[in-house]
Amino acid sequence: MDFEEQEEIFIPEQEESSFKDYTPQKDQVVFLVDASASMFQPNLQNQVPFFMVINATINFLKDKILASESDNIAVVLYNTQNTQNHMEFSQIVVLQELGPPDAPRIKQLQELLDRKDYQHGHGSALLVEALWLCHDLLTHNASSSSRRILLFTDEDQPNQDKPHDMQRALTRARDLGEQDITLEVFPFNRLNHNFDFRLFYAQAVILDEDEAAQEVTGAEKLEELMSIMHKREFKKRRLGTLDFVLSPYMKIAVNYYCMLRETKKPTPVKLHSESNKKLKTTTSWICEETGKQLWDHEVGHHYEMGGQKIVFTKEEVSRIKTFDSPGIKLMGFKAREKLKDYMNTRSSYFIYPEDSRIRGSAQVMHALIEEMKQLNKIAIARVIPRQGTLVRFSALLPSEDPKGFKLMFLPFADDIRNPETLKGPTEAPEPTQEMVKSASEMMENIRLKEFDISNYYNPEIQHFYANLEALALEAPNPPPVPDALEPDEEGLQTKEHHIQNFFAQAELGSLKRPAASKSTSKMVKGEFGQGNCSESELKKMKVAELKELCVEKGLNKTGRKDQLIERILTS
């Protein structure tokens, strides 16, 4: 049986970056917050660190409840006077058990923030017991997940008066890493003392390659804390690992990352109108001729070629999809100036060596990068990101910080369109010197200061989430959303005379166009005997009209459009 609807054989381009080389996992996060008295003392910016953390936690929960509601979050306070936890560790309070984010959790924290009322008191707990409790919370759920402990404190030497317990805390922190639990420290400065990460936490926490212990400083403002949390939350995650084949006898291992991905609104979930239970979508195939419902093994695929339907079996489709094994294959090197900006067809990948898979990969790649930079070269390569995706033509550009390659996707010859189609019907006249000068003055006076694309959020997405958040939290009105793309009307009014001067010069220039050159002043008898036509008018004609004019004048009508025009003008 034939089917009108056809399916894509290869994975669509927009879906390639959504695949990972690991199973999608839930995110389990424990907020471990120091509740000692010093965390309630205002800092130099007159902000209380403890309430900064609560505020940041609320924002974190809001993001999770909208973007990833299946994740689990817990809030644990230590150095309290009260004790409230299932392991009965002294002076530790589990404020919120590990569970999915929801409106009641946010409201509880918001009430604590609004009242500024802290009822648990201040004490001196052991950090090793706090970490042990967090470990128990994260391992209680046996499902595979990404597990993290976010520690907020202003104490850079915890339990320093108890060296034995201090060493136990260091050992426990190291053990967390061996059990795939990430410990992240968010330090705060005190009024008379800046947090020194090297005193204790440099030995307890594994830093990224681009971080150093002496560079980890305490947050002073809520905005700084939110920015640090945002950067760590959306840390680059690899899309996969590939073999980079340099020759038939040599290859290295690399990880590849997506450098840019469009943020889209989440797909709404369909619910039953009465019970609000989630609905499951199923697809049924119906034969158009008989109306019979078909099973999966009865459904085939076909493509039309020359008016004939070519039918494929499931096995044949699988073989077609297997063009080659995933990987990157080096084709050769070219000069950097051969690569043009317009050749980039989609968002780029970033390639970084993976020494744990093939030893020496980093050393080989760094040698290539240094030599390519010195010789001003780029590498041309063939890329297949994963099984079932299309083969890609790409260029590798050396990057210094961090050391790796920017993988730029190039168009195939089949994708290139004729540049002549971009040309206008006539050539624009040369602007006058006054027009150029007025345009320069306008641009000099209407400049964006400190332009950074990371400061421009999509207003449509932000407006959508603000309204969704208000509905989830039962707020009367959604919070206002600033539109960073809205032009500065007041600023433009102060520069209005420059804009008016430019448009005045443009209007004046259009009335005083320079005289036509000798080459454009040629005149011929017009089509179908109606007057004379200039070269510019001939260029506006279609090829068929030019051929008719050639026949009328007794000229040869074969050739390209420019040949026909030249033939008519010289006749």
PDB file of C-alpha atoms in Angstrom, residues 295-472:
ATOM      1  CA  TRP A 295       0.033  -1.983  12.316  1.00  0.00           C
ATOM      2  CA  ASP A 296       3.602  -0.699  12.280  1.00  0.00           C
ATOM      3  CA  HIS A 297       4.912  -3.637  10.239  1.00  0.00           C
ATOM      4  CA  GLU A 298       2.331  -2.888   7.567  1.00  0.00           C
ATOM      5  CA  VAL A 299       3.497   0.694   7.060  1.00  0.00           C
ATOM      6  CA  GLY A 300       6.099   1.305   4.342  1.00  0.00           C
ATOM      7  CA  HIS A 301       7.859   4.289   2.759  1.00  0.00           C
ATOM      8  CA  HIS A 302       8.142   5.507  -0.798  1.00  0.00           C
ATOM      9  CA  TYR A 303       9.706   8.338  -2.765  1.00  0.00           C
ATOM     10  CA  GLU A 304       8.615   9.473  -6.192  1.00  0.00           C
ATOM     11  CA  MET A 305      11.113   9.578  -9.045  1.00  0.00           C
ATOM     12  CA  GLY A 306      10.136  10.096 -12.672  1.00  0.00           C
ATOM     13  CA  GLY A 307       6.475   9.612 -11.849  1.00  0.00           C
ATOM     14  CA  GLN A 308       7.191   6.199 -10.297  1.00  0.00           C
ATOM     15  CA  LYS A 309       6.857   5.337  -6.595  1.00  0.00           C
ATOM     16  CA  ILE A 310      10.024   3.745  -5.240  1.00  0.00           C
ATOM     17  CA  VAL A 311       9.092   1.681  -2.171  1.00  0.00           C
ATOM     18  CA  PHE A 312      11.569   1.126   0.679  1.00  0.00           C
ATOM     19  CA  THR A 313      11.458  -1.484   3.377  1.00  0.00           C
ATOM     20  CA  LYS A 314      12.419  -0.656   6.972  1.00  0.00           C
ATOM     21  CA  GLU A 315      15.760  -2.426   6.544  1.00  0.00           C
ATOM     22  CA  GLU A 316      16.509  -0.521   3.339  1.00  0.00           C
ATOM     23  CA  VAL A 317      15.771   2.793   5.045  1.00  0.00           C
ATOM     24  CA  SER A 318      18.172   1.815   7.835  1.00  0.00           C
ATOM     25  CA  ARG A 319      20.922   1.062   5.301  1.00  0.00           C
ATOM     26  CA  ILE A 320      20.332   4.377   3.513  1.00  0.00           C
ATOM     27  CA  LYS A 321      20.714   6.247   6.785  1.00  0.00           C
ATOM     28  CA  THR A 322      24.057   4.551   7.461  1.00  0.00           C
ATOM     29  CA  PHE A 323      26.179   6.719   5.171  1.00  0.00           C
ATOM     30  CA  ASP A 324      29.312   6.264   7.289  1.00  0.00           C
ATOM     31  CA  SER A 325      30.281   5.896  10.928  1.00  0.00           C
ATOM     32  CA  PRO A 326      30.133   9.097  13.049  1.00  0.00           C
ATOM     33  CA  GLY A 327      33.326  11.104  13.249  1.00  0.00           C
ATOM     34  CA  ILE A 328      35.418  13.925  11.819  1.00  0.00           C
ATOM     35  CA  LYS A 329      37.748  13.243   8.881  1.00  0.00           C
ATOM     36  CA  LEU A 330      40.428  15.740   7.887  1.00  0.00           C
ATOM     37  CA  MET A 331      40.418  16.612   4.165  1.00  0.00           C
ATOM     38  CA  GLY A 332      43.240  19.153   4.130  1.00  0.00           C
ATOM     39  CA  PHE A 333      44.277  22.717   4.955  1.00  0.00           C
ATOM     40  CA  LYS A 334      43.577  26.056   3.264  1.00  0.00           C
ATOM     41  CA  ALA A 335      44.528  29.700   3.792  1.00  0.00           C
ATOM     42  CA  ARG A 336      42.352  31.569   6.289  1.00  0.00           C
ATOM     43  CA  GLU A 337      41.358  34.246   3.763  1.00  0.00           C
ATOM     44  CA  LYS A 338      39.596  31.611   1.642  1.00  0.00           C
ATOM     45  CA  LEU A 339      36.883  31.352   4.292  1.00  0.00           C
ATOM     46  CA  LYS A 340      34.157  34.008   3.963  1.00  0.00           C
ATOM     47  CA  ASP A 341      31.611  35.000   6.594  1.00  0.00           C
ATOM     48  CA  TYR A 342      28.634  34.250   4.355  1.00  0.00           C
ATOM     49  CA  MET A 343      29.720  30.600   4.089  1.00  0.00           C
ATOM     50  CA  ASN A 344      28.435  29.802   7.592  1.00  0.00           C
ATOM     51  CA  THR A 345      25.163  27.903   7.147  1.00  0.00           C
ATOM     52  CA  ARG A 346      24.125  27.289  10.784  1.00  0.00           C
ATOM     53  CA  SER A 347      25.279  27.641  14.411  1.00  0.00           C
ATOM     54  CA  SER A 348      28.789  26.372  14.977  1.00  0.00           C
ATOM     55  CA  TYR A 349      30.148  23.609  17.190  1.00  0.00           C
ATOM     56  CA  PHE A 350      33.177  23.810  19.457  1.00  0.00           C
ATOM     57  CA  ILE A 351      35.684  20.944  19.371  1.00  0.00           C
ATOM     58  CA  TYR A 352      37.742  20.148  22.478  1.00  0.00           C
ATOM     59  CA  PRO A 353      40.212  17.264  23.006  1.00  0.00           C
ATOM     60  CA  GLU A 354      39.238  14.234  25.131  1.00  0.00           C
ATOM     61  CA  ASP A 355      42.379  12.698  26.620  1.00  0.00           C
ATOM     62  CA  SER A 356      40.522  10.145  28.716  1.00  0.00           C
ATOM     63  CA  ARG A 357      39.440   8.287  25.570  1.00  0.00           C
ATOM     64  CA  ILE A 358      42.619   8.536  23.465  1.00  0.00           C
ATOM     65  CA  ARG A 359      45.705   9.530  25.371  1.00  0.00           C
ATOM     66  CA  GLY A 360      47.668  12.374  23.815  1.00  0.00           C
ATOM     67  CA  SER A 361      44.677  13.925  22.033  1.00  0.00           C
ATOM     68  CA  ALA A 362      45.156  17.291  23.760  1.00  0.00           C
ATOM     69  CA  GLN A 363      48.845  17.463  22.884  1.00  0.00           C
ATOM     70  CA  VAL A 364      48.195  16.684  19.212  1.00  0.00           C
ATOM     71  CA  MET A 365      45.378  19.228  18.967  1.00  0.00           C
ATOM     72  CA  HIS A 366      47.373  21.961  20.693  1.00  0.00           C
ATOM     73  CA  ALA A 367      50.263  21.405  18.272  1.00  0.00           C
ATOM     74  CA  LEU A 368      47.871  21.701  15.327  1.00  0.00           C
ATOM     75  CA  ILE A 369      46.325  24.883  16.744  1.00  0.00           C
ATOM     76  CA  GLU A 370      49.674  26.585  17.292  1.00  0.00           C
ATOM     77  CA  GLU A 371      50.952  25.774  13.791  1.00  0.00           C
ATOM     78  CA  MET A 372      47.673  26.691  12.081  1.00  0.00           C
ATOM     79  CA  LYS A 373      47.640  30.050  13.851  1.00  0.00           C
ATOM     80  CA  GLN A 374      51.238  30.726  12.878  1.00  0.00           C
ATOM     81  CA  LEU A 375      50.628  29.827   9.210  1.00  0.00           C
ATOM     82  CA  ASN A 376      47.142  31.460   9.195  1.00  0.00           C
ATOM     83  CA  LYS A 377      45.514  28.232   8.034  1.00  0.00           C
ATOM     84  CA  ILE A 378      42.171  26.530   8.529  1.00  0.00           C
ATOM     85  CA  ALA A 379      41.332  22.834   8.279  1.00  0.00           C
ATOM     86  CA  ILE A 380      38.644  21.458   5.962  1.00  0.00           C
ATOM     87  CA  ALA A 381      36.891  18.361   7.290  1.00  0.00           C
ATOM     88  CA  ARG A 382      33.948  16.046   6.802  1.00  0.00           C
ATOM     89  CA  VAL A 383      31.687  15.646   9.847  1.00  0.00           C
ATOM     90  CA  ILE A 384      29.003  13.137  10.816  1.00  0.00           C
ATOM     91  CA  PRO A 385      27.862  14.127  14.346  1.00  0.00           C
ATOM     92  CA  ARG A 386      26.044  10.866  15.135  1.00  0.00           C
ATOM     93  CA  GLN A 387      24.461   7.832  13.531  1.00  0.00           C
ATOM     94  CA  GLY A 388      21.548   8.775  11.289  1.00  0.00           C
ATOM     95  CA  THR A 389      22.529  12.416  10.706  1.00  0.00           C
ATOM     96  CA  LEU A 390      23.569  13.968   7.427  1.00  0.00           C
ATOM     97  CA  VAL A 391      27.206  14.248   6.434  1.00  0.00           C
ATOM     98  CA  ARG A 392      28.460  17.825   6.856  1.00  0.00           C
ATOM     99  CA  PHE A 393      31.096  19.888   5.064  1.00  0.00           C
ATOM    100  CA  SER A 394      32.969  22.029   7.593  1.00  0.00           C
ATOM    101  CA  ALA A 395      35.915  24.277   8.354  1.00  0.00           C
ATOM    102  CA  LEU A 396      37.908  24.133  11.606  1.00  0.00           C
ATOM    103  CA  LEU A 397      39.126  27.470  12.956  1.00  0.00           C
ATOM    104  CA  PRO A 398      41.777  27.421  15.710  1.00  0.00           C
ATOM    105  CA  SER A 399      40.708  28.950  19.033  1.00  0.00           C
ATOM    106  CA  GLU A 400      43.092  30.072  21.769  1.00  0.00           C
ATOM    107  CA  ASP A 401      40.887  30.473  24.857  1.00  0.00           C
ATOM    108  CA  PRO A 402      40.012  27.724  25.452  1.00  0.00           C
ATOM    109  CA  LYS A 403      42.275  25.812  23.090  1.00  0.00           C
ATOM    110  CA  GLY A 404      40.166  23.975  20.573  1.00  0.00           C
ATOM    111  CA  PHE A 405      38.521  24.334  17.177  1.00  0.00           C
ATOM    112  CA  LYS A 406      35.454  26.271  16.154  1.00  0.00           C
ATOM    113  CA  LEU A 407      33.654  23.986  13.719  1.00  0.00           C
ATOM    114  CA  MET A 408      31.946  26.084  11.054  1.00  0.00           C
ATOM    115  CA  PHE A 409      29.459  24.357   8.750  1.00  0.00           C
ATOM    116  CA  LEU A 410      29.992  25.122   5.056  1.00  0.00           C
ATOM    117  CA  PRO A 411      27.471  24.911   2.197  1.00  0.00           C
ATOM    118  CA  PHE A 412      27.656  22.209  -0.450  1.00  0.00           C
ATOM    119  CA  ALA A 413      27.643  23.190  -4.123  1.00  0.00           C
ATOM    120  CA  ASP A 414      23.981  22.104  -4.219  1.00  0.00           C
ATOM    121  CA  ASP A 415      23.131  24.722  -1.576  1.00  0.00           C
ATOM    122  CA  ILE A 416      24.678  27.754  -3.322  1.00  0.00           C
ATOM    123  CA  ARG A 417      22.348  30.134  -5.120  1.00  0.00           C
ATOM    124  CA  ASN A 418      23.289  32.356  -8.054  1.00  0.00           C
ATOM    125  CA  PRO A 419      24.444  35.739  -6.668  1.00  0.00           C
ATOM    126  CA  GLU A 420      22.959  37.494  -9.704  1.00  0.00           C
ATOM    127  CA  THR A 421      19.498  36.945  -8.230  1.00  0.00           C
ATOM    128  CA  LEU A 422      20.439  39.334  -5.408  1.00  0.00           C
ATOM    129  CA  LYS A 423      21.120  42.240  -7.761  1.00  0.00           C
ATOM    130  CA  GLY A 424      18.556  44.980  -8.218  1.00  0.00           C
ATOM    131  CA  PRO A 425      17.024  45.782 -11.576  1.00  0.00           C
ATOM    132  CA  THR A 426      19.130  48.936 -11.912  1.00  0.00           C
ATOM    133  CA  GLU A 427      22.348  50.222 -10.413  1.00  0.00           C
ATOM    134  CA  ALA A 428      21.876  52.818  -7.669  1.00  0.00           C
ATOM    135  CA  PRO A 429      23.259  56.274  -8.458  1.00  0.00           C
ATOM    136  CA  GLU A 430      26.372  57.427  -6.637  1.00  0.00           C
ATOM    137  CA  PRO A 431      25.527  59.418  -3.458  1.00  0.00           C
ATOM    138  CA  THR A 432      26.683  63.003  -3.165  1.00  0.00           C
ATOM    139  CA  GLN A 433      29.417  64.032  -0.731  1.00  0.00           C
ATOM    140  CA  GLU A 434      26.838  65.877   1.381  1.00  0.00           C
ATOM    141  CA  MET A 435      24.776  62.663   1.739  1.00  0.00           C
ATOM    142  CA  VAL A 436      27.834  60.658   2.805  1.00  0.00           C
ATOM    143  CA  LYS A 437      28.834  63.318   5.332  1.00  0.00           C
ATOM    144  CA  SER A 438      25.326  63.547   6.835  1.00  0.00           C
ATOM    145  CA  ALA A 439      25.145  59.719   7.077  1.00  0.00           C
ATOM    146  CA  SER A 440      28.502  59.687   8.885  1.00  0.00           C
ATOM    147  CA  GLU A 441      27.334  62.356  11.354  1.00  0.00           C
ATOM    148  CA  MET A 442      24.122  60.433  12.060  1.00  0.00           C
ATOM    149  CA  MET A 443      25.985  57.177  12.752  1.00  0.00           C
ATOM    150  CA  GLU A 444      28.540  58.902  14.971  1.00  0.00           C
ATOM    151  CA  ASN A 445      25.786  60.417  17.106  1.00  0.00           C
ATOM    152  CA  ILE A 446      23.535  57.332  17.308  1.00  0.00           C
ATOM    153  CA  ARG A 447      25.873  54.714  18.687  1.00  0.00           C
ATOM    154  CA  LEU A 448      25.131  51.934  21.183  1.00  0.00           C
ATOM    155  CA  LYS A 449      27.470  52.169  24.143  1.00  0.00           C
ATOM    156  CA  GLU A 450      28.878  48.985  25.699  1.00  0.00           C
ATOM    157  CA  PHE A 451      27.033  46.706  23.288  1.00  0.00           C
ATOM    158  CA  ASP A 452      26.972  43.092  24.563  1.00  0.00           C
ATOM    159  CA  ILE A 453      24.550  40.529  23.116  1.00  0.00           C
ATOM    160  CA  SER A 454      24.467  38.682  26.446  1.00  0.00           C
ATOM    161  CA  ASN A 455      22.428  41.613  27.832  1.00  0.00           C
ATOM    162  CA  TYR A 456      19.631  41.251  25.264  1.00  0.00           C
ATOM    163  CA  TYR A 457      17.052  38.650  26.235  1.00  0.00           C
ATOM    164  CA  ASN A 458      14.205  37.616  23.966  1.00  0.00           C
ATOM    165  CA  PRO A 459      11.287  39.818  25.160  1.00  0.00           C
ATOM    166  CA  GLU A 460       8.684  37.396  23.823  1.00  0.00           C
ATOM    167  CA  ILE A 461      10.162  34.475  25.799  1.00  0.00           C
ATOM    168  CA  GLN A 462      10.553  36.611  28.930  1.00  0.00           C
ATOM    169  CA  HIS A 463       6.950  37.831  28.679  1.00  0.00           C
ATOM    170  CA  PHE A 464       5.711  34.252  28.259  1.00  0.00           C
ATOM    171  CA  TYR A 465       7.547  32.988  31.353  1.00  0.00           C
ATOM    172  CA  ALA A 466       6.471  35.991  33.435  1.00  0.00           C
ATOM    173  CA  ASN A 467       2.818  35.233  32.737  1.00  0.00           C
ATOM    174  CA  LEU A 468       3.334  31.502  33.288  1.00  0.00           C
ATOM    175  CA  GLU A 469       5.043  32.208  36.603  1.00  0.00           C
ATOM    176  CA  ALA A 470       2.182  34.446  37.738  1.00  0.00           C
ATOM    177  CA  LEU A 471      -0.334  31.705  36.939  1.00  0.00           C
ATOM    178  CA  ALA A 472       1.712  29.045  38.750  1.00  0.00           C
TER     179      ALA A 472
END
